[in-house]
mmCIF file of N, CA and C in Angstrom:
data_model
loop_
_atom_site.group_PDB
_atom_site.id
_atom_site.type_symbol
_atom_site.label_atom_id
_atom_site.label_comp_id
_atom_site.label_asym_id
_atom_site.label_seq_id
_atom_site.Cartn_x
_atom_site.Cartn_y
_atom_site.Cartn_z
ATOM 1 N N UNK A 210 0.826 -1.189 0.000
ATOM 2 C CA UNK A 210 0.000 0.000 0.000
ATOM 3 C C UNK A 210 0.871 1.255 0.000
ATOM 4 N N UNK A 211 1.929 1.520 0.707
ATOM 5 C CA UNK A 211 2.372 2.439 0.629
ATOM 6 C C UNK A 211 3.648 2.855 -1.212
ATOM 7 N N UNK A 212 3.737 1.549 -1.093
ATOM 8 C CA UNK A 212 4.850 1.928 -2.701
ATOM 9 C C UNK A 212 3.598 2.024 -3.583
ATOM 10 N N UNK A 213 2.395 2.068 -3.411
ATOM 11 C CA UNK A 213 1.061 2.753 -4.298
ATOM 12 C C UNK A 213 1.531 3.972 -4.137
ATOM 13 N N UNK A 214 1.041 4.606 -2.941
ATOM 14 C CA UNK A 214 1.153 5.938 -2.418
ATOM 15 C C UNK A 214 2.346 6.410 -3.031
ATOM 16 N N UNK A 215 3.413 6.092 -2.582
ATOM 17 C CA UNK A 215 4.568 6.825 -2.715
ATOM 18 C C UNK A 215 4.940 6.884 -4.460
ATOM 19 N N UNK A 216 4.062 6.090 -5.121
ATOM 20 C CA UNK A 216 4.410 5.790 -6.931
ATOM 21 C C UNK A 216 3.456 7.165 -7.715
ATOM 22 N N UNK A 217 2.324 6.563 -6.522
ATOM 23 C CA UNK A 217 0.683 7.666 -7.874
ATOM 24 C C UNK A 217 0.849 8.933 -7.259
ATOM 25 N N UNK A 218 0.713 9.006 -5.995
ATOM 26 C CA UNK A 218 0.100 9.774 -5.137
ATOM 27 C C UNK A 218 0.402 10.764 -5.271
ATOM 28 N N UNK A 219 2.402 10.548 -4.430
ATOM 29 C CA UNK A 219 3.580 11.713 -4.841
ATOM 30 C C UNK A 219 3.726 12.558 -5.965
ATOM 31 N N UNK A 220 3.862 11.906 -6.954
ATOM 32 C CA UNK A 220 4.106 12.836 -8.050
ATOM 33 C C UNK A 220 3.214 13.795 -8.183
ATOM 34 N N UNK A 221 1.961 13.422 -8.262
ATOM 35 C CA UNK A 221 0.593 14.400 -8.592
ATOM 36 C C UNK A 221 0.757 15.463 -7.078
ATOM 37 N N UNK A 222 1.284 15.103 -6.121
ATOM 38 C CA UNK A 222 1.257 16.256 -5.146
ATOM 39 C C UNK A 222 2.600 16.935 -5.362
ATOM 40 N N UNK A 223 3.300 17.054 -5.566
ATOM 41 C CA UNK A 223 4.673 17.393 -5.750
ATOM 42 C C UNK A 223 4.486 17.978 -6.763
ATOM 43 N N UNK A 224 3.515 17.691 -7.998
ATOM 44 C CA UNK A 224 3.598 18.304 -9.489
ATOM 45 C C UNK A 224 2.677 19.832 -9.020
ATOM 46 N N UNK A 225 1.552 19.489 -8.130
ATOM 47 C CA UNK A 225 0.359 20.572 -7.835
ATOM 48 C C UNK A 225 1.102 21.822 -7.120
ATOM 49 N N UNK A 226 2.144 20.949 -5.888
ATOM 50 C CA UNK A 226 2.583 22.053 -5.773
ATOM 51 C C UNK A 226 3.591 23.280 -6.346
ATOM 52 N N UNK A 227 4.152 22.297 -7.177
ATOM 53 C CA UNK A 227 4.724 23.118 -8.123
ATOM 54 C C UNK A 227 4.289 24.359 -8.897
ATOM 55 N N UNK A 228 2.818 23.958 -9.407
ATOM 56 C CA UNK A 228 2.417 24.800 -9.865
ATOM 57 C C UNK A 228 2.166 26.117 -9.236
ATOM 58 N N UNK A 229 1.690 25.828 -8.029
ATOM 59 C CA UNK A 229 0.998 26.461 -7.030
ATOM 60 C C UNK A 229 2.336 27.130 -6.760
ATOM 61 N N UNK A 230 3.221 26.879 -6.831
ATOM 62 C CA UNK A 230 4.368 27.909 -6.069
ATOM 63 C C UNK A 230 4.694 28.891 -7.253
ATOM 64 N N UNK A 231 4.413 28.429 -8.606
ATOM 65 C CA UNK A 231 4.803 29.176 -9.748
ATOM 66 C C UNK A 231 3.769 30.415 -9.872
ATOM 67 N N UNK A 232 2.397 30.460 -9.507
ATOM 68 C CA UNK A 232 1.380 31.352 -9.452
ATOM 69 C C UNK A 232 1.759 31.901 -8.557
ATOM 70 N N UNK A 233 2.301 31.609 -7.078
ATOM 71 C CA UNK A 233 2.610 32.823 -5.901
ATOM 72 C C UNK A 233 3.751 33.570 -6.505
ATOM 73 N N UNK A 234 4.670 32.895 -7.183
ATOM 74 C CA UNK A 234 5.822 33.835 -7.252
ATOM 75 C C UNK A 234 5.521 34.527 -8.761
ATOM 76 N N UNK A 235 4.584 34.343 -9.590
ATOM 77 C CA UNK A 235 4.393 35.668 -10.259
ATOM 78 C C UNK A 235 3.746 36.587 -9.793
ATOM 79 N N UNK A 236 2.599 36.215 -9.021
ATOM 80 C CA UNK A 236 1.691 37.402 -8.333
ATOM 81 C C UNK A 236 2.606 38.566 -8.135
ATOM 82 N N UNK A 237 3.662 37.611 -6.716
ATOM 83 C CA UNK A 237 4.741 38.577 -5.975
ATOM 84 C C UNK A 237 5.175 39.042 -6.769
ATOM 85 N N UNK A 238 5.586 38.673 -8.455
ATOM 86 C CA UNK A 238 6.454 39.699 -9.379
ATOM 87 C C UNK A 238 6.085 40.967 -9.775
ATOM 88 N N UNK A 239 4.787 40.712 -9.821
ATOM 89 C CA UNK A 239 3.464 41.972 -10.461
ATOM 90 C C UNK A 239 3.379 42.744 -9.549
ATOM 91 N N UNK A 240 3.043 42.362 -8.153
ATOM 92 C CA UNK A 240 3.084 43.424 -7.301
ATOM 93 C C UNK A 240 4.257 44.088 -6.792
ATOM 94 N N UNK A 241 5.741 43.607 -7.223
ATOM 95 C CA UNK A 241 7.056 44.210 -7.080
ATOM 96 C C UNK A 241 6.937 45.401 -7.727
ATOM 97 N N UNK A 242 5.964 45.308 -8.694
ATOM 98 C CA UNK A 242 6.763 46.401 -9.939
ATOM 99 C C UNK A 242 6.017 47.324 -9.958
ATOM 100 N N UNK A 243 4.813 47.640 -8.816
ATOM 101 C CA UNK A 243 3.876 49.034 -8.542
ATOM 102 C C UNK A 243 4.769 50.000 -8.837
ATOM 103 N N UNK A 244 4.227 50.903 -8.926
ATOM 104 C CA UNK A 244 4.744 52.275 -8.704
ATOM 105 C C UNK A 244 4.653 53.057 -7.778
ATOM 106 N N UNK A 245 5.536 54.073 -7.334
ATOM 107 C CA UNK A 245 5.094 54.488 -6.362
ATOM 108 C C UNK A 245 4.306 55.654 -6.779
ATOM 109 N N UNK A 246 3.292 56.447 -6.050
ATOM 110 C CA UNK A 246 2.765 57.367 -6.465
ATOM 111 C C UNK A 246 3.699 59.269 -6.782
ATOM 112 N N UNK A 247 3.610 59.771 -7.051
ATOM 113 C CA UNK A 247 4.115 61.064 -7.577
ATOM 114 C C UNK A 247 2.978 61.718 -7.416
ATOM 115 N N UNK A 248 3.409 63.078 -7.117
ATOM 116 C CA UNK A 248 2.670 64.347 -7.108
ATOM 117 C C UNK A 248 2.374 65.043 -8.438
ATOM 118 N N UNK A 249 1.248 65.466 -8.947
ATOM 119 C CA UNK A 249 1.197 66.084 -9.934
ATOM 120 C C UNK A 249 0.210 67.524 -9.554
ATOM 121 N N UNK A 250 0.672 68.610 -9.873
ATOM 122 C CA UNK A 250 0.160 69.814 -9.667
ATOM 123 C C UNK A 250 -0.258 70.439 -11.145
ATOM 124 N N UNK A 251 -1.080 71.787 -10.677
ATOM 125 C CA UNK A 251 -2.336 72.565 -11.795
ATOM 126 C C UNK A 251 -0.462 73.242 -12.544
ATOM 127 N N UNK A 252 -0.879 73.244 -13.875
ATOM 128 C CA UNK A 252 0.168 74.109 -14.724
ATOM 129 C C UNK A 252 -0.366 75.704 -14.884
ATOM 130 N N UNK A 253 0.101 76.512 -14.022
ATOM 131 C CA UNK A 253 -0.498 78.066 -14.277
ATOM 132 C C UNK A 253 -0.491 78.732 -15.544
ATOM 133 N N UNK A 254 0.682 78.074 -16.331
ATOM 134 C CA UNK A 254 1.261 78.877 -17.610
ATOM 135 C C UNK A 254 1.887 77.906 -18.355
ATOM 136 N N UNK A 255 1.776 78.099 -19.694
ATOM 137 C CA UNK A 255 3.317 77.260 -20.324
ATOM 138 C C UNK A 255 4.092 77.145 -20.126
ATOM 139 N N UNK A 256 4.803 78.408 -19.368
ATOM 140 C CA UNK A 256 6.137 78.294 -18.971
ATOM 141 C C UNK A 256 6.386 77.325 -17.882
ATOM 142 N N UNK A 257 5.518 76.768 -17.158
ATOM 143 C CA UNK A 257 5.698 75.591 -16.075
ATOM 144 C C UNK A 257 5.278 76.163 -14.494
ATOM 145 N N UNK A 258 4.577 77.203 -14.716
ATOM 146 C CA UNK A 258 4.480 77.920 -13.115
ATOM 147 C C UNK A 258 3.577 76.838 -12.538
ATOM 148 N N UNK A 259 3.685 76.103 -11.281
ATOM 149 C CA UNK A 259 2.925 75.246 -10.647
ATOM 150 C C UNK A 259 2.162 75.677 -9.765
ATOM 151 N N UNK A 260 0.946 75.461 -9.589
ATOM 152 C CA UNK A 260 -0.193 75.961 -8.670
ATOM 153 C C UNK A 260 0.321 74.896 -6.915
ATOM 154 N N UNK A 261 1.005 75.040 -6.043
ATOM 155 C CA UNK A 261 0.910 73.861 -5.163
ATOM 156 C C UNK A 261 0.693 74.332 -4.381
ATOM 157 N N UNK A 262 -0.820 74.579 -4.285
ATOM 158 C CA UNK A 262 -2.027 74.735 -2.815
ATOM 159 C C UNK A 262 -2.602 73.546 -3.172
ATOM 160 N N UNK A 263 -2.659 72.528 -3.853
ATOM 161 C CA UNK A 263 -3.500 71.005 -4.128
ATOM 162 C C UNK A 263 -2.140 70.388 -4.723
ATOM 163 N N UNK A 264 -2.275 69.096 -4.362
ATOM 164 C CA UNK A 264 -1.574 67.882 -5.092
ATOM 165 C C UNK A 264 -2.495 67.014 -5.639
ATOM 166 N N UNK A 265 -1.857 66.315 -6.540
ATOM 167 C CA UNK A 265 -2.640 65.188 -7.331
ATOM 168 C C UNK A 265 -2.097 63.916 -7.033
ATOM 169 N N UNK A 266 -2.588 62.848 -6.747
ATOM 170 C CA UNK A 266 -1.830 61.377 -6.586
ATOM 171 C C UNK A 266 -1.272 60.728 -8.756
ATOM 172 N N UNK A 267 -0.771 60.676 -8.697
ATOM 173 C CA UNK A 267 -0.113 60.330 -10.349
ATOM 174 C C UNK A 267 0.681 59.290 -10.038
ATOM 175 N N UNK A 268 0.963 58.611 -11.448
ATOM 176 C CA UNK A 268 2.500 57.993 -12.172
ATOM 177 C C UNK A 268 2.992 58.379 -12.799
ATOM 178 N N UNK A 269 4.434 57.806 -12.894
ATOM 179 C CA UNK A 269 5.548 58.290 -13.649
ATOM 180 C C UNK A 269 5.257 57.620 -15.215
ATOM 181 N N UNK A 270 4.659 56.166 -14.959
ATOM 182 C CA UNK A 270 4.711 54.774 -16.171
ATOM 183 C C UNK A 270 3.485 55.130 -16.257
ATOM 184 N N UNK A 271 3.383 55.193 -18.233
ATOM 185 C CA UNK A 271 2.443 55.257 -19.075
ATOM 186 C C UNK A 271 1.551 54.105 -18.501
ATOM 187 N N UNK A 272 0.353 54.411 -18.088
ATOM 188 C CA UNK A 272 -0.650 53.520 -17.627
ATOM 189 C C UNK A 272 -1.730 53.794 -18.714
ATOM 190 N N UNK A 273 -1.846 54.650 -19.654
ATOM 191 C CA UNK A 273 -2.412 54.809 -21.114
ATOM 192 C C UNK A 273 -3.460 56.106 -20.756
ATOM 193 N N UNK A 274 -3.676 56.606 -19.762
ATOM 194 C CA UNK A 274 -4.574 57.842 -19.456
ATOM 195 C C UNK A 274 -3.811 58.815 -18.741
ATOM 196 N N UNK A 275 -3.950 60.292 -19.172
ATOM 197 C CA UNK A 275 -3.218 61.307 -18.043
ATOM 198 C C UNK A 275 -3.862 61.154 -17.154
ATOM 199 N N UNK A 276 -3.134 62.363 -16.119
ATOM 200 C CA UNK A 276 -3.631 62.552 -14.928
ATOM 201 C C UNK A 276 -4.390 63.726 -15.399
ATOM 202 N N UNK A 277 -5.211 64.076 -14.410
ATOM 203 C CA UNK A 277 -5.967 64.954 -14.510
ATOM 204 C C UNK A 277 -6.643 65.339 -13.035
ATOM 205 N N UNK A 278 -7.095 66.305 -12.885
ATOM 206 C CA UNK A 278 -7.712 67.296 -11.951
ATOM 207 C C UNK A 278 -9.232 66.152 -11.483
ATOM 208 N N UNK A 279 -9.634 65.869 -12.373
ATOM 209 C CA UNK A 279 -10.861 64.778 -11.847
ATOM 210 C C UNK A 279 -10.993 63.723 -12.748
ATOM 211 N N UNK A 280 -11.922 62.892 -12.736
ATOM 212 C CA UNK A 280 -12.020 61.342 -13.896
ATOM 213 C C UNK A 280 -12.392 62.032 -14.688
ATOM 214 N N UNK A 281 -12.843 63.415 -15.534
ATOM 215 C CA UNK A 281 -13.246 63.585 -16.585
ATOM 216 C C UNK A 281 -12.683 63.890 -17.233
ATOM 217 N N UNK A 282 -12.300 63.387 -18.402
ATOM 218 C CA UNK A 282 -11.504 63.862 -19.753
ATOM 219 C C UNK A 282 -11.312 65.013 -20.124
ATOM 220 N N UNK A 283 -12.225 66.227 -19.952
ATOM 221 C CA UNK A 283 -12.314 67.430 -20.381
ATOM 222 C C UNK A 283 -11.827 68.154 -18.731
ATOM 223 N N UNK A 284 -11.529 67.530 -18.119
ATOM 224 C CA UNK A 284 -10.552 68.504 -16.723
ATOM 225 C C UNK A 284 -9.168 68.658 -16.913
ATOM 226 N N UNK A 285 -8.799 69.456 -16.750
ATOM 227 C CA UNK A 285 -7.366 70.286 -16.313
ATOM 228 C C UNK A 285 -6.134 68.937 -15.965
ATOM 229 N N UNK A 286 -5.807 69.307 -16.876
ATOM 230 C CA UNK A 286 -4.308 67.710 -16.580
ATOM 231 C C UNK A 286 -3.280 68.395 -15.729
ATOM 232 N N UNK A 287 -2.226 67.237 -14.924
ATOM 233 C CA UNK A 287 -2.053 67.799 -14.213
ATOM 234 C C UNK A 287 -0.537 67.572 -14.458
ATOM 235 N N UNK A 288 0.628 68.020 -13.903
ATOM 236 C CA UNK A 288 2.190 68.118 -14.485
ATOM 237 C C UNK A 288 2.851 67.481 -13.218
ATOM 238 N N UNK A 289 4.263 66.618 -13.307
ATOM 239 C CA UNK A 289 5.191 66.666 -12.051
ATOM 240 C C UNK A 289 6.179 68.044 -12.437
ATOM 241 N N UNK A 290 6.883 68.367 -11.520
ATOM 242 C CA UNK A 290 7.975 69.275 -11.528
ATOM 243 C C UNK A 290 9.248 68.290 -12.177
ATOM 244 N N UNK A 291 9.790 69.177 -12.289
ATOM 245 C CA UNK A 291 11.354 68.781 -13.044
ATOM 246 C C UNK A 291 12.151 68.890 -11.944
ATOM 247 N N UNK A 292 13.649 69.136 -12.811
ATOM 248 C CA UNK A 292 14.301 69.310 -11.653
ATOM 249 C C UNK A 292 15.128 70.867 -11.436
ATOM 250 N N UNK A 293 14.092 71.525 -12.090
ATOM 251 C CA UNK A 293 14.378 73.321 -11.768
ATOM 252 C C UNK A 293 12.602 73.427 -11.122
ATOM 253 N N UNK A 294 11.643 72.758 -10.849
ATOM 254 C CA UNK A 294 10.749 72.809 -10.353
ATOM 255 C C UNK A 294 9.580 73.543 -10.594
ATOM 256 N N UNK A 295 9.679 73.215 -12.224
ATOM 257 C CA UNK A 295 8.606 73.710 -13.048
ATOM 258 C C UNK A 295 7.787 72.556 -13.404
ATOM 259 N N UNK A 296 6.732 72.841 -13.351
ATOM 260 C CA UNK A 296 5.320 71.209 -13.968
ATOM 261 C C UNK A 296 5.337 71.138 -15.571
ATOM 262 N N UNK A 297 6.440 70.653 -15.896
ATOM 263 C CA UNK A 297 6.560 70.086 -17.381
ATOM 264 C C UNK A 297 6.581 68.626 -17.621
ATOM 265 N N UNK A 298 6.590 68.103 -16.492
ATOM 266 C CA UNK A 298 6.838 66.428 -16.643
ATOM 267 C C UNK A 298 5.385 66.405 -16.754
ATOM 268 N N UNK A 299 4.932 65.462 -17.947
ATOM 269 C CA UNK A 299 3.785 64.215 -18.176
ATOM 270 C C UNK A 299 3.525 63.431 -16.970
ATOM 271 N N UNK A 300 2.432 63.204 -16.302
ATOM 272 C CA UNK A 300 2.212 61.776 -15.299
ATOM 273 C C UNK A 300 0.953 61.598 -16.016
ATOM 274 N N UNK A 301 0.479 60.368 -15.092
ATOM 275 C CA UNK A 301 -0.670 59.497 -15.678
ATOM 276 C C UNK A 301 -1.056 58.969 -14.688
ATOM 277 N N UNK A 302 -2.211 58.788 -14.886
ATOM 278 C CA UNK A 302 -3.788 58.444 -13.733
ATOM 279 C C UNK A 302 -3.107 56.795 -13.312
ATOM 280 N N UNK A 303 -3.066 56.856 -11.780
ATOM 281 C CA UNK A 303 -3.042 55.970 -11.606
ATOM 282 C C UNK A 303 -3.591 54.524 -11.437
ATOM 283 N N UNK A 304 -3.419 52.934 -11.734
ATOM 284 C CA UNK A 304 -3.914 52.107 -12.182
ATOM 285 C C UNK A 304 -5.159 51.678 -10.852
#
């Protein structure tokens, strides 16, 4: 009875868990690679003047939609600062 067990049994548990360990460790890969959130502020001017009495939660990674002032398409998009601390950087609505 047991060289049954140890012939059928094993493999099919040993194979399941295999799998099963291959689904945890992609999950964990996907959730490694969040982003962290960024600030995005109102653009006063072209020239990059930043409004920062409000922040916006944003990303840096093209998530395929800007950021913007609210969920509506026709609102006010919103900029990160550079690194002279003007809102010319692109962000995008986070996922």
């Amino acid at each position: 009875m047991k060289t049954i067990f140890s012939k059928q049994v094993l493999p099919v548990a040993v194979f399941a868990l295999a799998i099963a360990g291959a689904f945890t460790t992609n999950a964990m890969e996907r959730n490694s690679r969040s982003v962290d959130a960024i600030d995005g502020f109102k653009r006063l001017n072209p020239a990059g003047l930043c409004d920062d009495e409000q922040s916006y939660s944003c990303e840096s990674v093209n998530t395929g939609a800007i950021c913007r002032v609210s969920a509506s398409p026709s609102s006010q998009q919103v900029y990160a600062k550079n690194a002279n601390g003007a809102c010319t950087v692109e962000v995008y609505r986070p996922q």
